Structure formats: C-alpha cells, structure tokens
Amino acid sequence: MFGIGRELNEKQWRAAIRQLVAMDHLHPDSEAFGALKLTDSARGVLKGETEVMLREETPGSSVRASRTKSRRGDISHPSAGQDEAGDPTLLGALRAWRSQIARQRGVPAYVVLHDSTIDGIATSRPRTLEQLRDIPGIGDKKLEHYGEELIALVRPAADCSRNLRSGSPEP
C-alpha cells in the first residue's frame, strides 16, 4: 500500500480530490479546519465495490497566469525577483518556526502564515517591522503577534547575504 499514487503529481492529485468531492465521496469538515472526510458512499469505493471514473488532468490544461493582489486591491503581475525561492536554509527555519507556532496554537500551519507569505519573507529578507509589513499576508495582527520573532529569524540570513554581496567576510 505504501507509495500508491506516487506516479501522480500534485496538480493531478488536486484534480482527483476535486472530482471525489463533486461525486460526494469526500466532504470538507468545517469543524476540522476544512479537512476532508470520507462519506458513506466512499466505503464502497474503498472496498472496490463501486467503480469511480475520473477525468484525467492533462499537462498544460487550464493554465492560469500567476497574479497577486496588491494592498490597493489592483492586480499586479509577479516580477522576475518574486519568482526566486529565497535562501533554502531561511525557508526551512521559517517553516519550522511556523510549525512550532501552529502546534502551540492547535491550528494548521497555513493559519499562522501561508506558504506564499513565507516565500515573500525569505525572498525580501525584511530587516525592520515596516519592511515586514509590506509583505503580502502580513497584516497588523500578524505583525503584532509574530513580527519581532520573524525579524529575529530573518536578520542573520539578511546580514550574511549583505556581507556576501559586499565581499566582506562573514562575522
């Protein structure tokens, strides 16, 4: 059983799950933060008594342009700099911090900060609360609750990056 479905990529899995929700074999549970739960009709599918035919998601189908909404509400297209993933070490540290906070609060990690917000922090490496506030996904409440901790996580990576660009040795 382990490894079943490994041949499907994330997009294909999402398409399959959407179809299973539409067929009423899965449903979102609002009490469990939107987690998917099996319905009674799913029992027959799992036992092999009910056959399910899914539409295959082909590569390149329904490709949408990537756009983000700015603070003013207008649509902005990502610039070349926004596509950069940022420092993998910093990304790992930010995700570990987010997981720890989520466990403490008993909520899913995306409630603390979305992946796109984590990516924005890792890419822009804010050194001040004002710079952090400019990242999409950081509002007043998140800035108040997490701002100092995030700046403390980012500062060493930002200092290292600045030292490498200027040619001076790391401290």
Short mmCIF file of C-alpha atoms in Angstrom, two decimals:
data_model
loop_
_atom_site.label_atom_id
_atom_site.label_comp_id
_atom_site.label_asym_id
_atom_site.label_seq_id
_atom_site.Cartn_x
_atom_site.Cartn_y
_atom_site.Cartn_z
CA MET A 1 0.00 0.00 0.00
CA PHE A 2 2.86 2.41 0.74
CA GLY A 3 3.72 4.52 -2.27
CA ILE A 4 0.43 4.03 -4.11
CA GLY A 5 -0.25 7.11 -6.21
CA ARG A 6 3.37 8.21 -6.34
CA GLU A 7 3.10 8.48 -10.13
CA LEU A 8 0.66 11.40 -9.79
CA ASN A 9 1.92 14.95 -9.32
CA GLU A 10 0.30 17.50 -7.01
CA LYS A 11 -1.87 19.00 -9.74
CA GLN A 12 -3.24 15.57 -10.67
CA TRP A 13 -3.97 14.74 -7.02
CA ARG A 14 -5.81 18.04 -6.57
CA ALA A 15 -7.91 17.33 -9.67
CA ALA A 16 -8.75 13.83 -8.40
CA ILE A 17 -9.72 15.17 -4.97
CA ARG A 18 -11.92 17.90 -6.52
CA GLN A 19 -13.71 15.24 -8.53
CA LEU A 20 -14.17 12.98 -5.49
CA VAL A 21 -15.67 15.92 -3.59
CA ALA A 22 -18.01 16.64 -6.54
CA MET A 23 -19.05 12.94 -6.56
CA ASP A 24 -19.79 13.23 -2.82
CA HIS A 25 -17.20 10.61 -1.79
CA LEU A 26 -15.35 13.27 0.24
CA HIS A 27 -16.59 16.36 2.01
CA PRO A 28 -14.88 19.22 3.85
CA ASP A 29 -15.34 19.18 7.62
CA SER A 30 -15.71 22.74 8.89
CA GLU A 31 -15.07 21.66 12.49
CA ALA A 32 -11.67 20.19 11.49
CA PHE A 33 -10.39 23.32 9.70
CA GLY A 34 -11.72 22.13 6.33
CA ALA A 35 -10.06 18.70 6.46
CA LEU A 36 -11.60 16.22 4.05
CA LYS A 37 -13.64 13.35 5.46
CA LEU A 38 -14.94 10.23 3.80
CA THR A 39 -18.68 9.99 3.20
CA ASP A 40 -20.75 6.82 3.38
CA SER A 41 -20.52 6.42 -0.40
CA ALA A 42 -16.71 6.27 -0.11
CA ARG A 43 -16.92 2.91 1.71
CA GLY A 44 -17.90 1.11 -1.49
CA VAL A 45 -15.10 2.81 -3.40
CA LEU A 46 -12.51 1.76 -0.83
CA LYS A 47 -13.74 -1.84 -0.80
CA GLY A 48 -13.68 -1.97 -4.60
CA GLU A 49 -17.45 -2.45 -4.82
CA THR A 50 -18.03 0.88 -6.57
CA GLU A 51 -16.06 1.88 -9.64
CA VAL A 52 -15.03 5.51 -9.95
CA MET A 53 -14.14 7.05 -13.30
CA LEU A 54 -12.08 10.23 -13.01
CA ARG A 55 -11.29 12.72 -15.73
CA GLU A 56 -7.54 12.71 -16.37
CA GLU A 57 -5.78 16.04 -15.90
CA THR A 58 -3.53 16.57 -18.91
CA PRO A 59 -0.31 18.56 -18.65
CA GLY A 60 -0.82 22.15 -19.70
CA SER A 61 -4.60 22.14 -19.34
CA SER A 62 -6.25 25.12 -17.70
CA VAL A 63 -3.04 27.06 -17.23
CA ARG A 64 -3.67 30.36 -15.47
CA ALA A 65 -1.41 33.35 -15.34
CA SER A 66 0.08 33.83 -11.91
CA ARG A 67 -1.15 37.09 -10.42
CA THR A 68 -1.17 38.55 -6.96
CA LYS A 69 -3.36 41.19 -5.41
CA SER A 70 -1.62 44.26 -4.09
CA ARG A 71 -2.63 46.14 -0.95
CA ARG A 72 -4.57 48.68 -3.00
CA GLY A 73 -6.67 45.88 -4.48
CA ASP A 74 -5.34 46.10 -8.01
CA ILE A 75 -3.77 43.15 -9.75
CA SER A 76 -0.03 43.07 -10.06
CA HIS A 77 1.94 40.59 -12.12
CA PRO A 78 4.89 38.96 -10.40
CA SER A 79 8.23 40.44 -11.29
CA ALA A 80 11.30 38.37 -12.04
CA GLY A 81 12.52 38.91 -8.46
CA GLN A 82 9.37 37.43 -6.95
CA ASP A 83 9.92 34.09 -8.65
CA GLU A 84 13.13 33.50 -6.71
CA ALA A 85 12.64 30.95 -3.97
CA GLY A 86 14.93 32.62 -1.45
CA ASP A 87 17.51 31.00 0.80
CA PRO A 88 16.60 27.32 1.41
CA THR A 89 18.06 27.48 4.94
CA LEU A 90 15.94 30.51 5.77
CA LEU A 91 12.86 28.91 4.21
CA GLY A 92 13.42 25.82 6.37
CA ALA A 93 13.84 27.92 9.51
CA LEU A 94 10.69 29.93 8.76
CA ARG A 95 8.65 26.78 8.09
CA ALA A 96 9.95 25.11 11.27
CA TRP A 97 9.03 28.23 13.28
CA ARG A 98 5.56 28.29 11.68
CA SER A 99 5.01 24.60 12.52
CA GLN A 100 6.01 25.18 16.13
CA ILE A 101 3.62 28.15 16.48
CA ALA A 102 0.81 26.18 14.79
CA ARG A 103 1.28 23.25 17.20
CA GLN A 104 1.25 25.61 20.20
CA ARG A 105 -1.97 27.24 19.00
CA GLY A 106 -3.57 23.99 17.81
CA VAL A 107 -4.20 25.28 14.29
CA PRO A 108 -2.95 24.29 10.82
CA ALA A 109 0.31 25.91 9.75
CA TYR A 110 -1.35 27.91 6.95
CA VAL A 111 -3.42 29.74 9.57
CA VAL A 112 -0.21 31.11 11.07
CA LEU A 113 1.33 32.13 7.71
CA HIS A 114 0.63 30.98 4.15
CA ASP A 115 3.43 29.47 2.06
CA SER A 116 3.37 32.49 -0.22
CA THR A 117 3.96 34.76 2.80
CA ILE A 118 6.86 32.57 3.98
CA ASP A 119 8.31 32.72 0.44
CA GLY A 120 7.91 36.50 0.40
CA ILE A 121 9.74 36.83 3.70
CA ALA A 122 12.58 34.56 2.54
CA THR A 123 12.93 36.44 -0.74
CA SER A 124 12.78 40.02 0.56
CA ARG A 125 14.51 39.38 3.93
CA PRO A 126 12.96 42.31 5.81
CA ARG A 127 15.17 43.88 8.48
CA THR A 128 12.51 46.10 10.09
CA LEU A 129 8.88 45.73 11.08
CA GLU A 130 7.96 48.32 8.45
CA GLN A 131 9.61 46.22 5.73
CA LEU A 132 7.89 43.09 7.07
CA ARG A 133 4.52 44.89 6.96
CA ASP A 134 4.95 45.41 3.20
CA ILE A 135 4.92 41.65 2.52
CA PRO A 136 1.52 40.35 1.33
CA GLY A 137 -0.07 38.24 4.07
CA ILE A 138 1.37 40.28 6.95
CA GLY A 139 -1.33 42.46 8.41
CA ASP A 140 -1.42 44.43 11.63
CA LYS A 141 -2.34 41.42 13.80
CA LYS A 142 0.31 39.12 12.37
CA LEU A 143 2.85 41.90 12.63
CA GLU A 144 1.89 42.42 16.28
CA HIS A 145 1.90 38.69 17.13
CA TYR A 146 4.88 37.46 15.10
CA GLY A 147 6.82 40.48 13.85
CA GLU A 148 9.72 40.51 16.31
CA GLU A 149 10.21 36.74 16.07
CA LEU A 150 10.21 36.83 12.27
CA ILE A 151 12.72 39.69 12.14
CA ALA A 152 14.94 37.78 14.58
CA LEU A 153 14.80 34.73 12.28
CA VAL A 154 15.48 36.73 9.12
CA ARG A 155 18.18 39.10 10.42
CA PRO A 156 21.11 36.59 10.45
CA ALA A 157 20.31 35.48 6.87
CA ALA A 158 19.95 39.09 5.70
CA ASP A 159 23.27 40.03 7.36
CA CYS A 160 25.03 37.06 5.74
CA SER A 161 23.61 37.93 2.33
CA ARG A 162 24.64 41.57 2.66
CA ASN A 163 28.19 40.54 3.68
CA LEU A 164 28.49 38.19 0.71
CA ARG A 165 27.33 40.89 -1.74
CA SER A 166 29.76 43.45 -0.34
CA GLY A 167 32.66 40.99 -0.44
CA SER A 168 33.40 41.24 3.27
CA PRO A 169 33.91 38.02 5.25
CA GLU A 170 31.14 36.64 7.40
CA PRO A 171 31.36 37.51 11.12
#
